[in-house]
């Protein structure tokens, strides 16, 4: 009986150790051309975001935008969203993408889902602590014109 309990205990320990060693699969784009397109769109959009390029952001937001923010709630008005960016972000906040974190998944017949990690720096409080946050963006492709249709911003 003592040996049986010892054997069961060792088996449980081995299974627990193996479970802790399990790693998530490493992301590899299935469609490299789509991946590069979405990465370029992300770069263009956030260059405009960081430099107050309101015309570029307006062009890149879909007319039917839905912006979900874990602190600010849901915004469905393109006009209001652009006004909030103008008032609260322009020359005040800088977004930095965490390199190597973007993942892109095709949505056949629609566009693509982009996920990744980034940081936002408050330019008015340069010593404020920073942390990485996750984002999800859904890009819509209408006859070759890509627009940002859905955004989930988590802090």
PDB file of C-alpha atoms in Angstrom:
ATOM      1  CA  UNK A   1       0.000   0.000   0.000  1.00  0.00           C
ATOM      2  CA  UNK A   2       2.861   2.347   0.863  1.00  0.00           C
ATOM      3  CA  UNK A   3       4.441   1.729  -2.549  1.00  0.00           C
ATOM      4  CA  UNK A   4       1.109   2.298  -4.327  1.00  0.00           C
ATOM      5  CA  UNK A   5       0.607   5.667  -2.611  1.00  0.00           C
ATOM      6  CA  UNK A   6       4.199   6.650  -3.341  1.00  0.00           C
ATOM      7  CA  UNK A   7       3.766   5.678  -7.017  1.00  0.00           C
ATOM      8  CA  UNK A   8       0.501   7.637  -7.314  1.00  0.00           C
ATOM      9  CA  UNK A   9       2.126  10.633  -5.653  1.00  0.00           C
ATOM     10  CA  UNK A  10       5.048  10.526  -8.069  1.00  0.00           C
ATOM     11  CA  UNK A  11       2.692  10.205 -11.044  1.00  0.00           C
ATOM     12  CA  UNK A  12       0.680  13.238  -9.888  1.00  0.00           C
ATOM     13  CA  UNK A  13       3.901  15.250  -9.476  1.00  0.00           C
ATOM     14  CA  UNK A  14       5.102  14.261 -12.957  1.00  0.00           C
ATOM     15  CA  UNK A  15       1.766  15.186 -14.546  1.00  0.00           C
ATOM     16  CA  UNK A  16       1.737  18.528 -12.727  1.00  0.00           C
ATOM     17  CA  UNK A  17       5.289  19.289 -13.862  1.00  0.00           C
ATOM     18  CA  UNK A  18       4.432  18.374 -17.464  1.00  0.00           C
ATOM     19  CA  UNK A  19       1.329  20.623 -17.375  1.00  0.00           C
ATOM     20  CA  UNK A  20       3.451  23.537 -16.188  1.00  0.00           C
ATOM     21  CA  UNK A  21       5.939  23.004 -19.030  1.00  0.00           C
ATOM     22  CA  UNK A  22       3.284  23.154 -21.752  1.00  0.00           C
ATOM     23  CA  UNK A  23       3.884  26.184 -23.932  1.00  0.00           C
ATOM     24  CA  UNK A  24       1.449  27.908 -26.201  1.00  0.00           C
ATOM     25  CA  UNK A  25       2.146  27.466 -29.887  1.00  0.00           C
ATOM     26  CA  UNK A  26       4.284  30.171 -31.441  1.00  0.00           C
ATOM     27  CA  UNK A  27       2.372  32.399 -33.893  1.00  0.00           C
ATOM     28  CA  UNK A  28       3.227  32.092 -37.561  1.00  0.00           C
ATOM     29  CA  UNK A  29       1.182  34.031 -40.143  1.00  0.00           C
ATOM     30  CA  UNK A  30      -0.841  31.753 -42.418  1.00  0.00           C
ATOM     31  CA  UNK A  31      -1.010  34.456 -45.086  1.00  0.00           C
ATOM     32  CA  UNK A  32       2.197  36.490 -45.147  1.00  0.00           C
ATOM     33  CA  UNK A  33       0.874  39.038 -47.657  1.00  0.00           C
ATOM     34  CA  UNK A  34      -2.186  39.724 -45.473  1.00  0.00           C
ATOM     35  CA  UNK A  35       0.020  39.932 -42.394  1.00  0.00           C
ATOM     36  CA  UNK A  36       2.274  42.515 -44.057  1.00  0.00           C
ATOM     37  CA  UNK A  37      -0.776  44.496 -45.240  1.00  0.00           C
ATOM     38  CA  UNK A  38      -2.280  44.677 -41.760  1.00  0.00           C
ATOM     39  CA  UNK A  39       1.062  45.519 -40.123  1.00  0.00           C
ATOM     40  CA  UNK A  40       1.439  48.383 -42.625  1.00  0.00           C
ATOM     41  CA  UNK A  41      -2.119  49.550 -41.884  1.00  0.00           C
ATOM     42  CA  UNK A  42      -1.382  49.471 -38.149  1.00  0.00           C
ATOM     43  CA  UNK A  43       1.793  51.485 -38.710  1.00  0.00           C
ATOM     44  CA  UNK A  44       0.001  54.079 -40.862  1.00  0.00           C
ATOM     45  CA  UNK A  45      -2.893  54.451 -38.460  1.00  0.00           C
ATOM     46  CA  UNK A  46      -0.745  54.835 -35.366  1.00  0.00           C
ATOM     47  CA  UNK A  47       1.700  57.177 -37.094  1.00  0.00           C
ATOM     48  CA  UNK A  48      -1.333  59.416 -37.659  1.00  0.00           C
ATOM     49  CA  UNK A  49      -2.422  58.801 -34.039  1.00  0.00           C
ATOM     50  CA  UNK A  50       1.002  59.837 -32.716  1.00  0.00           C
ATOM     51  CA  UNK A  51       1.288  62.916 -34.941  1.00  0.00           C
ATOM     52  CA  UNK A  52      -2.320  64.140 -34.755  1.00  0.00           C
ATOM     53  CA  UNK A  53      -2.997  63.223 -38.377  1.00  0.00           C
ATOM     54  CA  UNK A  54      -6.726  63.679 -38.086  1.00  0.00           C
ATOM     55  CA  UNK A  55      -7.434  63.433 -41.828  1.00  0.00           C
ATOM     56  CA  UNK A  56      -5.609  60.088 -42.048  1.00  0.00           C
ATOM     57  CA  UNK A  57      -7.415  58.691 -39.008  1.00  0.00           C
ATOM     58  CA  UNK A  58     -10.767  59.898 -40.382  1.00  0.00           C
ATOM     59  CA  UNK A  59     -10.032  58.156 -43.677  1.00  0.00           C
ATOM     60  CA  UNK A  60      -8.987  54.934 -41.952  1.00  0.00           C
ATOM     61  CA  UNK A  61     -11.959  54.658 -39.560  1.00  0.00           C
ATOM     62  CA  UNK A  62     -14.937  52.876 -41.058  1.00  0.00           C
ATOM     63  CA  UNK A  63     -18.194  54.851 -41.129  1.00  0.00           C
ATOM     64  CA  UNK A  64     -19.688  52.062 -39.000  1.00  0.00           C
ATOM     65  CA  UNK A  65     -16.872  52.104 -36.388  1.00  0.00           C
ATOM     66  CA  UNK A  66     -17.357  50.401 -33.042  1.00  0.00           C
ATOM     67  CA  UNK A  67     -14.700  51.263 -30.470  1.00  0.00           C
ATOM     68  CA  UNK A  68     -14.804  49.231 -27.244  1.00  0.00           C
ATOM     69  CA  UNK A  69     -12.688  50.602 -24.417  1.00  0.00           C
ATOM     70  CA  UNK A  70     -12.469  48.771 -21.089  1.00  0.00           C
ATOM     71  CA  UNK A  71     -12.510  52.089 -19.216  1.00  0.00           C
ATOM     72  CA  UNK A  72     -14.403  54.455 -21.505  1.00  0.00           C
ATOM     73  CA  UNK A  73     -17.106  52.117 -22.796  1.00  0.00           C
ATOM     74  CA  UNK A  74     -18.477  51.818 -26.313  1.00  0.00           C
ATOM     75  CA  UNK A  75     -18.269  54.527 -28.957  1.00  0.00           C
ATOM     76  CA  UNK A  76     -20.155  54.089 -32.234  1.00  0.00           C
ATOM     77  CA  UNK A  77     -19.956  57.626 -33.614  1.00  0.00           C
ATOM     78  CA  UNK A  78     -17.040  58.253 -35.964  1.00  0.00           C
ATOM     79  CA  UNK A  79     -17.467  62.003 -35.474  1.00  0.00           C
ATOM     80  CA  UNK A  80     -17.425  61.718 -31.653  1.00  0.00           C
ATOM     81  CA  UNK A  81     -14.473  59.333 -31.701  1.00  0.00           C
ATOM     82  CA  UNK A  82     -12.438  61.696 -33.879  1.00  0.00           C
ATOM     83  CA  UNK A  83     -13.371  64.618 -31.629  1.00  0.00           C
ATOM     84  CA  UNK A  84     -12.261  62.645 -28.546  1.00  0.00           C
ATOM     85  CA  UNK A  85      -8.948  61.839 -30.239  1.00  0.00           C
ATOM     86  CA  UNK A  86      -8.478  65.500 -31.157  1.00  0.00           C
ATOM     87  CA  UNK A  87      -9.256  66.674 -27.605  1.00  0.00           C
ATOM     88  CA  UNK A  88      -7.632  63.943 -25.512  1.00  0.00           C
ATOM     89  CA  UNK A  89      -4.876  62.308 -27.553  1.00  0.00           C
ATOM     90  CA  UNK A  90      -3.350  64.816 -29.975  1.00  0.00           C
ATOM     91  CA  UNK A  91       0.097  65.866 -28.764  1.00  0.00           C
ATOM     92  CA  UNK A  92      -0.637  64.269 -25.380  1.00  0.00           C
ATOM     93  CA  UNK A  93      -0.275  60.512 -25.909  1.00  0.00           C
ATOM     94  CA  UNK A  94       2.125  58.357 -27.917  1.00  0.00           C
ATOM     95  CA  UNK A  95       1.424  54.729 -28.807  1.00  0.00           C
ATOM     96  CA  UNK A  96       4.363  52.326 -29.047  1.00  0.00           C
ATOM     97  CA  UNK A  97       3.821  48.876 -30.527  1.00  0.00           C
ATOM     98  CA  UNK A  98       5.599  46.086 -28.678  1.00  0.00           C
ATOM     99  CA  UNK A  99       7.692  44.521 -31.468  1.00  0.00           C
ATOM    100  CA  UNK A 100       6.833  41.003 -32.558  1.00  0.00           C
ATOM    101  CA  UNK A 101       3.403  40.905 -30.902  1.00  0.00           C
ATOM    102  CA  UNK A 102       1.077  41.432 -33.857  1.00  0.00           C
ATOM    103  CA  UNK A 103      -0.970  38.442 -34.976  1.00  0.00           C
ATOM    104  CA  UNK A 104      -3.228  38.603 -38.032  1.00  0.00           C
ATOM    105  CA  UNK A 105      -6.076  36.254 -38.902  1.00  0.00           C
ATOM    106  CA  UNK A 106      -8.068  36.415 -42.124  1.00  0.00           C
ATOM    107  CA  UNK A 107     -11.835  36.837 -42.060  1.00  0.00           C
ATOM    108  CA  UNK A 108     -12.790  35.439 -45.471  1.00  0.00           C
ATOM    109  CA  UNK A 109     -14.985  37.776 -47.480  1.00  0.00           C
ATOM    110  CA  UNK A 110     -14.556  40.597 -44.950  1.00  0.00           C
ATOM    111  CA  UNK A 111     -10.999  41.447 -43.926  1.00  0.00           C
ATOM    112  CA  UNK A 112      -8.800  40.549 -40.983  1.00  0.00           C
ATOM    113  CA  UNK A 113      -8.453  40.465 -37.213  1.00  0.00           C
ATOM    114  CA  UNK A 114      -5.312  42.017 -35.756  1.00  0.00           C
ATOM    115  CA  UNK A 115      -4.216  41.356 -32.185  1.00  0.00           C
ATOM    116  CA  UNK A 116      -1.167  42.547 -30.336  1.00  0.00           C
ATOM    117  CA  UNK A 117       0.350  44.392 -27.419  1.00  0.00           C
ATOM    118  CA  UNK A 118       1.272  48.055 -27.124  1.00  0.00           C
ATOM    119  CA  UNK A 119       2.064  50.791 -24.617  1.00  0.00           C
ATOM    120  CA  UNK A 120       0.792  54.342 -24.372  1.00  0.00           C
ATOM    121  CA  UNK A 121       2.983  57.111 -23.040  1.00  0.00           C
ATOM    122  CA  UNK A 122       1.460  60.232 -21.551  1.00  0.00           C
ATOM    123  CA  UNK A 123       3.656  62.962 -23.007  1.00  0.00           C
ATOM    124  CA  UNK A 124       2.576  65.350 -20.256  1.00  0.00           C
ATOM    125  CA  UNK A 125       3.636  62.944 -17.501  1.00  0.00           C
ATOM    126  CA  UNK A 126       6.876  61.377 -18.779  1.00  0.00           C
ATOM    127  CA  UNK A 127       7.637  59.694 -15.439  1.00  0.00           C
ATOM    128  CA  UNK A 128       4.239  58.016 -15.129  1.00  0.00           C
ATOM    129  CA  UNK A 129       4.505  54.217 -14.918  1.00  0.00           C
ATOM    130  CA  UNK A 130       3.819  52.413 -18.194  1.00  0.00           C
ATOM    131  CA  UNK A 131       2.420  48.971 -18.805  1.00  0.00           C
ATOM    132  CA  UNK A 132       1.675  46.826 -21.816  1.00  0.00           C
ATOM    133  CA  UNK A 133      -1.923  46.370 -22.883  1.00  0.00           C
ATOM    134  CA  UNK A 134      -3.625  44.094 -25.369  1.00  0.00           C
ATOM    135  CA  UNK A 135      -5.587  45.290 -28.380  1.00  0.00           C
ATOM    136  CA  UNK A 136      -7.830  43.722 -31.000  1.00  0.00           C
ATOM    137  CA  UNK A 137      -8.669  45.467 -34.253  1.00  0.00           C
ATOM    138  CA  UNK A 138     -10.924  44.276 -37.040  1.00  0.00           C
ATOM    139  CA  UNK A 139     -10.007  45.587 -40.457  1.00  0.00           C
ATOM    140  CA  UNK A 140     -12.628  45.664 -43.197  1.00  0.00           C
ATOM    141  CA  UNK A 141     -11.600  45.359 -46.851  1.00  0.00           C
ATOM    142  CA  UNK A 142     -14.116  46.887 -49.253  1.00  0.00           C
ATOM    143  CA  UNK A 143     -12.915  46.589 -52.845  1.00  0.00           C
ATOM    144  CA  UNK A 144      -9.293  47.045 -51.780  1.00  0.00           C
ATOM    145  CA  UNK A 145      -9.909  49.916 -49.346  1.00  0.00           C
ATOM    146  CA  UNK A 146      -9.074  48.875 -45.798  1.00  0.00           C
ATOM    147  CA  UNK A 147     -10.841  50.562 -42.886  1.00  0.00           C
ATOM    148  CA  UNK A 148     -10.743  50.045 -39.165  1.00  0.00           C
ATOM    149  CA  UNK A 149     -14.225  48.741 -38.336  1.00  0.00           C
ATOM    150  CA  UNK A 150     -13.934  47.430 -34.768  1.00  0.00           C
ATOM    151  CA  UNK A 151     -11.453  48.187 -32.001  1.00  0.00           C
ATOM    152  CA  UNK A 152     -11.147  46.566 -28.583  1.00  0.00           C
ATOM    153  CA  UNK A 153      -8.740  48.538 -26.403  1.00  0.00           C
ATOM    154  CA  UNK A 154      -7.772  47.011 -23.081  1.00  0.00           C
ATOM    155  CA  UNK A 155      -5.663  48.584 -20.379  1.00  0.00           C
TER     156      UNK A 155
END
